[in-house]
């Protein structure tokens, strides 16, 4: 895929996304991905040498090898969203081997999945593509559904199956988040002692983050740049090596939660006006500036930000994935982690979609804004 193809897929948004130059946070202030990212940035951390070696292995696998960018296939939805709902569009993915095959066929840097999926085929594939084992999940079989992250196995088990990385989710903002922070921080420390990379899904979760506006309509701030940015900052604090975050869809979460006599958190209007190109209430702001605020909270890019590819919506999946990749790359992010858009379609089409995402990161015409 060329820049011309990317521009065609973006349609009316092409100029706004491909020609934008950020004036909020200059790219010169960021630590950007590149072939030398480990030596230039990550080797300065306190991570043990085996962690550097395994991180380097991930960055040198797949179609993006040697670029400093990441394309990861995540398939943990069998637990997170139920296996039937997730795999009904394509039942071949009930078989763990097909999940790993898709990651390999799609040219990914790594495959991220559950203890069960990766353990079922570890002796055949752990040496062929880096394994990232997700060790906690939200279980939604209990009635009524609850929203919490439960541990499903140990770091030692992930290590012994040949994984080079572990991943976890924290629902920041939830009543359970402090326990999750303690659990994940301890397991990340153990993972580093074994030379494993740590990846954190930094999700926001609290019903209070859906706020009624002046017009009476509810506005959802779970993907707001300011709230997700702070979640990222908490994530890098507990030694996540890579942050996984949803692309911001709006801004102004703190402002909205500090109206009507309520008080929440600590905030500064300059987060919106100076750092994200929004107005004083967080309204507006270019999508690339909003994503760059997420990068800024990852220690100015010292810890890589990968954005989520999002759910599958059918015919527009490729366009949506390309749009997310362009925003992430131009904001200073490190790549994309895309699952449902890829595995909820025939394998050949799924691999092609993953390749299209990777083409954005391989295209030298798509530059950092």
GROMACS .gro file of C-alpha atoms in nm:
model
  369
    1UNK     CA    1   0.000   0.000   0.000
    2UNK     CA    2   0.137   0.342  -0.099
    3UNK     CA    3   0.074   0.690   0.035
    4UNK     CA    4  -0.168   0.735  -0.254
    5UNK     CA    5  -0.366   0.430  -0.143
    6UNK     CA    6  -0.365   0.551   0.217
    7UNK     CA    7  -0.489   0.891   0.106
    8UNK     CA    8  -0.766   0.730  -0.099
    9UNK     CA    9  -0.881   0.518   0.195
   10UNK     CA   10  -0.887   0.818   0.428
   11UNK     CA   11  -1.110   1.003   0.181
   12UNK     CA   12  -1.222   1.352   0.295
   13UNK     CA   13  -1.003   1.330   0.607
   14UNK     CA   14  -0.682   1.269   0.412
   15UNK     CA   15  -0.549   1.625   0.409
   16UNK     CA   16  -0.648   1.690   0.769
   17UNK     CA   17  -0.465   1.379   0.889
   18UNK     CA   18  -0.166   1.359   0.654
   19UNK     CA   19  -0.078   1.731   0.634
   20UNK     CA   20  -0.134   1.832   0.996
   21UNK     CA   21   0.161   1.979   1.187
   22UNK     CA   22   0.129   1.987   1.566
   23UNK     CA   23   0.192   2.317   1.744
   24UNK     CA   24   0.084   2.195   2.086
   25UNK     CA   25   0.366   1.951   2.172
   26UNK     CA   26   0.652   1.972   1.918
   27UNK     CA   27   0.784   1.639   1.790
   28UNK     CA   28   1.135   1.754   1.884
   29UNK     CA   29   1.040   1.711   2.252
   30UNK     CA   30   0.949   1.343   2.209
   31UNK     CA   31   1.152   1.023   2.212
   32UNK     CA   32   1.033   0.874   1.885
   33UNK     CA   33   1.036   0.513   1.765
   34UNK     CA   34   1.316   0.413   1.530
   35UNK     CA   35   1.561   0.135   1.445
   36UNK     CA   36   1.783   0.246   1.735
   37UNK     CA   37   1.507   0.282   1.996
   38UNK     CA   38   1.652   0.021   2.233
   39UNK     CA   39   2.003   0.170   2.230
   40UNK     CA   40   1.892   0.533   2.219
   41UNK     CA   41   1.607   0.524   2.471
   42UNK     CA   42   1.520   0.199   2.640
   43UNK     CA   43   1.872   0.088   2.733
   44UNK     CA   44   1.886   0.391   2.967
   45UNK     CA   45   1.622   0.236   3.194
   46UNK     CA   46   1.677   0.005   3.490
   47UNK     CA   47   1.547  -0.300   3.302
   48UNK     CA   48   1.776  -0.606   3.316
   49UNK     CA   49   1.974  -0.696   3.000
   50UNK     CA   50   1.749  -0.998   2.918
   51UNK     CA   51   1.454  -0.757   2.894
   52UNK     CA   52   1.646  -0.548   2.641
   53UNK     CA   53   1.728  -0.862   2.445
   54UNK     CA   54   1.365  -0.977   2.434
   55UNK     CA   55   1.237  -0.630   2.347
   56UNK     CA   56   1.488  -0.621   2.064
   57UNK     CA   57   1.362  -0.962   1.946
   58UNK     CA   58   1.005  -0.834   1.929
   59UNK     CA   59   1.112  -0.522   1.739
   60UNK     CA   60   1.300  -0.738   1.489
   61UNK     CA   61   1.020  -0.981   1.402
   62UNK     CA   62   0.766  -0.959   1.120
   63UNK     CA   63   0.719  -0.704   0.843
   64UNK     CA   64   0.805  -0.410   1.069
   65UNK     CA   65   1.137  -0.561   1.177
   66UNK     CA   66   1.406  -0.296   1.217
   67UNK     CA   67   1.169   0.003   1.205
   68UNK     CA   68   1.104   0.050   1.578
   69UNK     CA   69   0.729   0.004   1.523
   70UNK     CA   70   0.498  -0.273   1.641
   71UNK     CA   71   0.207  -0.464   1.492
   72UNK     CA   72   0.059  -0.712   1.740
   73UNK     CA   73  -0.234  -0.951   1.703
   74UNK     CA   74  -0.431  -0.976   2.031
   75UNK     CA   75  -0.693  -1.249   2.077
   76UNK     CA   76  -0.810  -1.265   2.439
   77UNK     CA   77  -1.174  -1.201   2.353
   78UNK     CA   78  -1.262  -1.567   2.416
   79UNK     CA   79  -1.260  -1.467   2.784
   80UNK     CA   80  -1.319  -1.093   2.766
   81UNK     CA   81  -1.622  -1.107   2.534
   82UNK     CA   82  -1.706  -1.482   2.542
   83UNK     CA   83  -1.576  -1.732   2.289
   84UNK     CA   84  -1.909  -1.777   2.111
   85UNK     CA   85  -1.966  -1.406   2.054
   86UNK     CA   86  -1.605  -1.351   1.947
   87UNK     CA   87  -1.554  -1.652   1.720
   88UNK     CA   88  -1.902  -1.701   1.573
   89UNK     CA   89  -1.808  -1.484   1.270
   90UNK     CA   90  -1.514  -1.720   1.205
   91UNK     CA   91  -1.524  -2.047   1.405
   92UNK     CA   92  -1.175  -2.158   1.292
   93UNK     CA   93  -1.037  -1.936   1.567
   94UNK     CA   94  -1.172  -2.164   1.838
   95UNK     CA   95  -0.854  -2.355   1.748
   96UNK     CA   96  -0.556  -2.172   1.906
   97UNK     CA   97  -0.323  -2.276   1.624
   98UNK     CA   98  -0.514  -2.060   1.376
   99UNK     CA   99  -0.470  -1.757   1.599
  100UNK     CA  100  -0.092  -1.800   1.590
  101UNK     CA  101  -0.100  -1.876   1.216
  102UNK     CA  102  -0.286  -1.549   1.153
  103UNK     CA  103  -0.020  -1.353   1.343
  104UNK     CA  104   0.255  -1.518   1.139
  105UNK     CA  105   0.073  -1.485   0.805
  106UNK     CA  106  -0.007  -1.125   0.892
  107UNK     CA  107   0.359  -1.038   0.951
  108UNK     CA  108   0.310  -0.936   1.315
  109UNK     CA  109   0.584  -0.866   1.567
  110UNK     CA  110   0.409  -1.078   1.830
  111UNK     CA  111   0.090  -1.263   1.915
  112UNK     CA  112  -0.093  -1.177   2.238
  113UNK     CA  113  -0.341  -1.419   2.390
  114UNK     CA  114  -0.438  -1.620   2.696
  115UNK     CA  115  -0.251  -1.886   2.894
  116UNK     CA  116  -0.477  -2.148   2.736
  117UNK     CA  117  -0.440  -2.038   2.374
  118UNK     CA  118  -0.064  -1.994   2.373
  119UNK     CA  119   0.003  -2.288   2.604
  120UNK     CA  120  -0.190  -2.519   2.371
  121UNK     CA  121   0.060  -2.465   2.087
  122UNK     CA  122   0.373  -2.339   2.262
  123UNK     CA  123   0.604  -2.626   2.163
  124UNK     CA  124   0.523  -2.570   1.797
  125UNK     CA  125   0.528  -2.191   1.779
  126UNK     CA  126   0.700  -2.022   2.077
  127UNK     CA  127   1.029  -2.020   1.886
  128UNK     CA  128   0.869  -1.894   1.564
  129UNK     CA  129   0.693  -1.576   1.682
  130UNK     CA  130   0.720  -1.390   2.014
  131UNK     CA  131   0.447  -1.487   2.262
  132UNK     CA  132   0.280  -1.222   2.479
  133UNK     CA  133   0.071  -1.390   2.751
  134UNK     CA  134  -0.218  -1.188   2.895
  135UNK     CA  135  -0.240  -1.294   3.262
  136UNK     CA  136  -0.560  -1.120   3.376
  137UNK     CA  137  -0.905  -1.082   3.223
  138UNK     CA  138  -1.257  -0.961   3.285
  139UNK     CA  139  -1.485  -1.265   3.324
  140UNK     CA  140  -1.845  -1.207   3.214
  141UNK     CA  141  -2.009  -1.545   3.271
  142UNK     CA  142  -2.105  -1.467   3.633
  143UNK     CA  143  -2.455  -1.327   3.673
  144UNK     CA  144  -2.505  -1.040   3.692
  145UNK     CA  145  -2.203  -0.936   3.483
  146UNK     CA  146  -1.932  -0.765   3.684
  147UNK     CA  147  -1.634  -0.567   3.560
  148UNK     CA  148  -1.307  -0.656   3.727
  149UNK     CA  149  -0.973  -0.804   3.628
  150UNK     CA  150  -0.902  -1.153   3.762
  151UNK     CA  151  -0.565  -1.330   3.757
  152UNK     CA  152  -0.565  -1.642   3.539
  153UNK     CA  153  -0.212  -1.771   3.591
  154UNK     CA  154   0.143  -1.691   3.697
  155UNK     CA  155   0.434  -1.512   3.537
  156UNK     CA  156   0.640  -1.828   3.588
  157UNK     CA  157   0.396  -2.030   3.376
  158UNK     CA  158   0.418  -1.773   3.096
  159UNK     CA  159   0.798  -1.784   3.114
  160UNK     CA  160   0.810  -2.163   3.105
  161UNK     CA  161   0.590  -2.182   2.795
  162UNK     CA  162   0.849  -1.971   2.614
  163UNK     CA  163   0.678  -1.632   2.622
  164UNK     CA  164   0.900  -1.324   2.597
  165UNK     CA  165   0.634  -1.083   2.725
  166UNK     CA  166   0.336  -1.063   2.959
  167UNK     CA  167   0.038  -0.832   2.946
  168UNK     CA  168  -0.232  -0.717   3.184
  169UNK     CA  169  -0.529  -0.481   3.204
  170UNK     CA  170  -0.602  -0.231   3.478
  171UNK     CA  171  -0.941  -0.059   3.495
  172UNK     CA  172  -0.815   0.278   3.614
  173UNK     CA  173  -1.082   0.486   3.783
  174UNK     CA  174  -1.275   0.182   3.905
  175UNK     CA  175  -1.329   0.082   4.269
  176UNK     CA  176  -1.107  -0.221   4.208
  177UNK     CA  177  -0.820  -0.032   4.045
  178UNK     CA  178  -0.597  -0.003   4.353
  179UNK     CA  179  -0.596  -0.380   4.405
  180UNK     CA  180  -0.529  -0.430   4.034
  181UNK     CA  181  -0.239  -0.182   4.046
  182UNK     CA  182  -0.079  -0.375   4.334
  183UNK     CA  183  -0.128  -0.713   4.166
  184UNK     CA  184   0.003  -0.604   3.828
  185UNK     CA  185   0.298  -0.408   3.968
  186UNK     CA  186   0.415  -0.715   4.161
  187UNK     CA  187   0.379  -0.942   3.857
  188UNK     CA  188   0.558  -0.693   3.631
  189UNK     CA  189   0.849  -0.689   3.878
  190UNK     CA  190   0.869  -1.068   3.860
  191UNK     CA  191   0.843  -1.061   3.481
  192UNK     CA  192   1.137  -0.822   3.455
  193UNK     CA  193   1.343  -1.047   3.684
  194UNK     CA  194   1.286  -1.324   3.428
  195UNK     CA  195   1.375  -1.101   3.132
  196UNK     CA  196   1.020  -1.054   3.005
  197UNK     CA  197   0.865  -0.745   2.847
  198UNK     CA  198   0.561  -0.594   3.023
  199UNK     CA  199   0.262  -0.456   2.833
  200UNK     CA  200  -0.026  -0.279   3.008
  201UNK     CA  201  -0.378  -0.225   2.876
  202UNK     CA  202  -0.455   0.108   3.047
  203UNK     CA  203  -0.833   0.121   3.033
  204UNK     CA  204  -1.070   0.366   3.204
  205UNK     CA  205  -1.377   0.218   3.372
  206UNK     CA  206  -1.636   0.397   3.585
  207UNK     CA  207  -2.001   0.474   3.512
  208UNK     CA  208  -1.943   0.824   3.651
  209UNK     CA  209  -1.733   0.901   3.343
  210UNK     CA  210  -2.054   0.922   3.140
  211UNK     CA  211  -2.173   1.276   3.206
  212UNK     CA  212  -2.485   1.462   3.098
  213UNK     CA  213  -2.406   1.778   2.908
  214UNK     CA  214  -2.592   2.110   2.908
  215UNK     CA  215  -2.824   1.974   2.638
  216UNK     CA  216  -2.918   1.678   2.855
  217UNK     CA  217  -2.740   1.428   2.634
  218UNK     CA  218  -2.490   1.186   2.786
  219UNK     CA  219  -2.125   1.224   2.684
  220UNK     CA  220  -1.887   0.930   2.736
  221UNK     CA  221  -1.540   1.031   2.855
  222UNK     CA  222  -1.392   0.680   2.885
  223UNK     CA  223  -1.175   0.756   2.581
  224UNK     CA  224  -1.106   1.121   2.665
  225UNK     CA  225  -0.747   1.228   2.602
  226UNK     CA  226  -0.702   1.376   2.951
  227UNK     CA  227  -0.831   1.072   3.142
  228UNK     CA  228  -0.660   0.811   2.924
  229UNK     CA  229  -0.342   1.019   2.935
  230UNK     CA  230  -0.340   1.003   3.315
  231UNK     CA  231  -0.409   0.629   3.300
  232UNK     CA  232  -0.101   0.598   3.078
  233UNK     CA  233   0.102   0.793   3.330
  234UNK     CA  234  -0.002   0.555   3.606
  235UNK     CA  235   0.083   0.262   3.380
  236UNK     CA  236   0.440   0.371   3.308
  237UNK     CA  237   0.485   0.437   3.679
  238UNK     CA  238   0.448   0.065   3.757
  239UNK     CA  239   0.711  -0.023   3.495
  240UNK     CA  240   0.505  -0.110   3.193
  241UNK     CA  241   0.745  -0.127   2.897
  242UNK     CA  242   0.468  -0.072   2.642
  243UNK     CA  243   0.133   0.101   2.698
  244UNK     CA  244  -0.177  -0.014   2.513
  245UNK     CA  245  -0.453   0.246   2.501
  246UNK     CA  246  -0.770   0.316   2.307
  247UNK     CA  247  -0.746   0.603   2.060
  248UNK     CA  248  -0.889   0.920   2.218
  249UNK     CA  249  -1.227   1.020   2.077
  250UNK     CA  250  -1.274   1.342   2.276
  251UNK     CA  251  -1.124   1.547   2.557
  252UNK     CA  252  -1.243   1.738   2.863
  253UNK     CA  253  -1.308   1.453   3.105
  254UNK     CA  254  -1.174   1.640   3.405
  255UNK     CA  255  -1.362   1.958   3.310
  256UNK     CA  256  -1.689   1.769   3.271
  257UNK     CA  257  -1.647   1.590   3.604
  258UNK     CA  258  -1.581   1.922   3.781
  259UNK     CA  259  -1.913   2.088   3.702
  260UNK     CA  260  -2.232   2.130   3.900
  261UNK     CA  261  -2.051   2.168   4.232
  262UNK     CA  262  -1.866   1.835   4.206
  263UNK     CA  263  -1.491   1.803   4.254
  264UNK     CA  264  -1.279   1.533   4.093
  265UNK     CA  265  -0.905   1.482   4.071
  266UNK     CA  266  -0.658   1.757   3.993
  267UNK     CA  267  -0.651   1.934   3.659
  268UNK     CA  268  -0.528   2.241   3.477
  269UNK     CA  269  -0.694   2.411   3.181
  270UNK     CA  270  -0.355   2.425   3.008
  271UNK     CA  271  -0.383   2.049   2.957
  272UNK     CA  272  -0.646   2.140   2.699
  273UNK     CA  273  -0.531   2.476   2.563
  274UNK     CA  274  -0.152   2.430   2.561
  275UNK     CA  275  -0.104   2.056   2.534
  276UNK     CA  276  -0.394   1.932   2.322
  277UNK     CA  277  -0.508   2.223   2.106
  278UNK     CA  278  -0.854   2.224   2.267
  279UNK     CA  279  -1.051   2.507   2.430
  280UNK     CA  280  -1.061   2.559   2.808
  281UNK     CA  281  -1.333   2.298   2.851
  282UNK     CA  282  -1.150   2.039   2.641
  283UNK     CA  283  -1.371   2.076   2.337
  284UNK     CA  284  -1.209   2.041   1.997
  285UNK     CA  285  -0.849   1.951   1.931
  286UNK     CA  286  -0.701   1.764   1.638
  287UNK     CA  287  -0.707   1.382   1.667
  288UNK     CA  288  -0.328   1.374   1.636
  289UNK     CA  289  -0.284   1.627   1.918
  290UNK     CA  290  -0.521   1.426   2.138
  291UNK     CA  291  -0.319   1.109   2.075
  292UNK     CA  292   0.007   1.300   2.128
  293UNK     CA  293  -0.112   1.389   2.477
  294UNK     CA  294  -0.130   1.015   2.541
  295UNK     CA  295   0.229   0.979   2.413
  296UNK     CA  296   0.338   1.271   2.632
  297UNK     CA  297   0.210   1.087   2.939
  298UNK     CA  298   0.421   0.784   2.844
  299UNK     CA  299   0.729   0.976   2.960
  300UNK     CA  300   0.737   1.172   2.634
  301UNK     CA  301   0.763   0.852   2.433
  302UNK     CA  302   1.032   0.679   2.639
  303UNK     CA  303   0.768   0.409   2.690
  304UNK     CA  304   0.603   0.319   2.361
  305UNK     CA  305   0.232   0.379   2.302
  306UNK     CA  306   0.036   0.132   2.092
  307UNK     CA  307  -0.328   0.209   2.021
  308UNK     CA  308  -0.616  -0.034   1.992
  309UNK     CA  309  -0.752  -0.127   1.651
  310UNK     CA  310  -1.106  -0.138   1.793
  311UNK     CA  311  -1.405  -0.356   1.720
  312UNK     CA  312  -1.498  -0.492   1.379
  313UNK     CA  313  -1.773  -0.297   1.204
  314UNK     CA  314  -1.759  -0.464   0.863
  315UNK     CA  315  -1.695  -0.286   0.535
  316UNK     CA  316  -1.514   0.014   0.688
  317UNK     CA  317  -1.268  -0.188   0.897
  318UNK     CA  318  -0.967  -0.129   0.672
  319UNK     CA  319  -1.033   0.244   0.651
  320UNK     CA  320  -1.081   0.268   1.029
  321UNK     CA  321  -0.762   0.069   1.095
  322UNK     CA  322  -0.561   0.286   0.854
  323UNK     CA  323  -0.699   0.601   1.016
  324UNK     CA  324  -0.597   0.481   1.362
  325UNK     CA  325  -0.250   0.383   1.239
  326UNK     CA  326  -0.196   0.722   1.074
  327UNK     CA  327  -0.301   0.907   1.389
  328UNK     CA  328  -0.084   0.689   1.612
  329UNK     CA  329   0.225   0.715   1.393
  330UNK     CA  330   0.194   1.088   1.330
  331UNK     CA  331   0.135   1.149   1.703
  332UNK     CA  332   0.462   0.972   1.789
  333UNK     CA  333   0.316   0.635   1.887
  334UNK     CA  334   0.484   0.297   1.842
  335UNK     CA  335   0.218   0.100   1.659
  336UNK     CA  336  -0.114  -0.077   1.664
  337UNK     CA  337  -0.259  -0.383   1.837
  338UNK     CA  338  -0.550  -0.501   1.626
  339UNK     CA  339  -0.755  -0.816   1.689
  340UNK     CA  340  -1.124  -0.828   1.604
  341UNK     CA  341  -1.085  -0.649   1.273
  342UNK     CA  342  -0.842  -0.924   1.171
  343UNK     CA  343  -0.973  -1.249   1.319
  344UNK     CA  344  -1.343  -1.190   1.261
  345UNK     CA  345  -1.295  -1.244   0.888
  346UNK     CA  346  -1.132  -1.514   0.668
  347UNK     CA  347  -0.762  -1.560   0.743
  348UNK     CA  348  -0.644  -1.428   0.406
  349UNK     CA  349  -0.848  -1.109   0.452
  350UNK     CA  350  -0.737  -1.075   0.813
  351UNK     CA  351  -0.371  -1.102   0.713
  352UNK     CA  352  -0.427  -0.843   0.440
  353UNK     CA  353  -0.577  -0.602   0.693
  354UNK     CA  354  -0.279  -0.647   0.925
  355UNK     CA  355  -0.046  -0.585   0.630
  356UNK     CA  356  -0.236  -0.266   0.543
  357UNK     CA  357  -0.181  -0.137   0.897
  358UNK     CA  358   0.189  -0.221   0.874
  359UNK     CA  359   0.215  -0.039   0.542
  360UNK     CA  360   0.135   0.287   0.721
  361UNK     CA  361   0.440   0.239   0.946
  362UNK     CA  362   0.657   0.133   0.652
  363UNK     CA  363   0.554   0.435   0.443
  364UNK     CA  364   0.816   0.708   0.478
  365UNK     CA  365   0.563   0.956   0.340
  366UNK     CA  366   0.360   0.925   0.659
  367UNK     CA  367   0.575   1.129   0.897
  368UNK     CA  368   0.552   1.237   1.261
  369UNK     CA  369   0.345   1.557   1.278
   0.00000   0.00000   0.00000
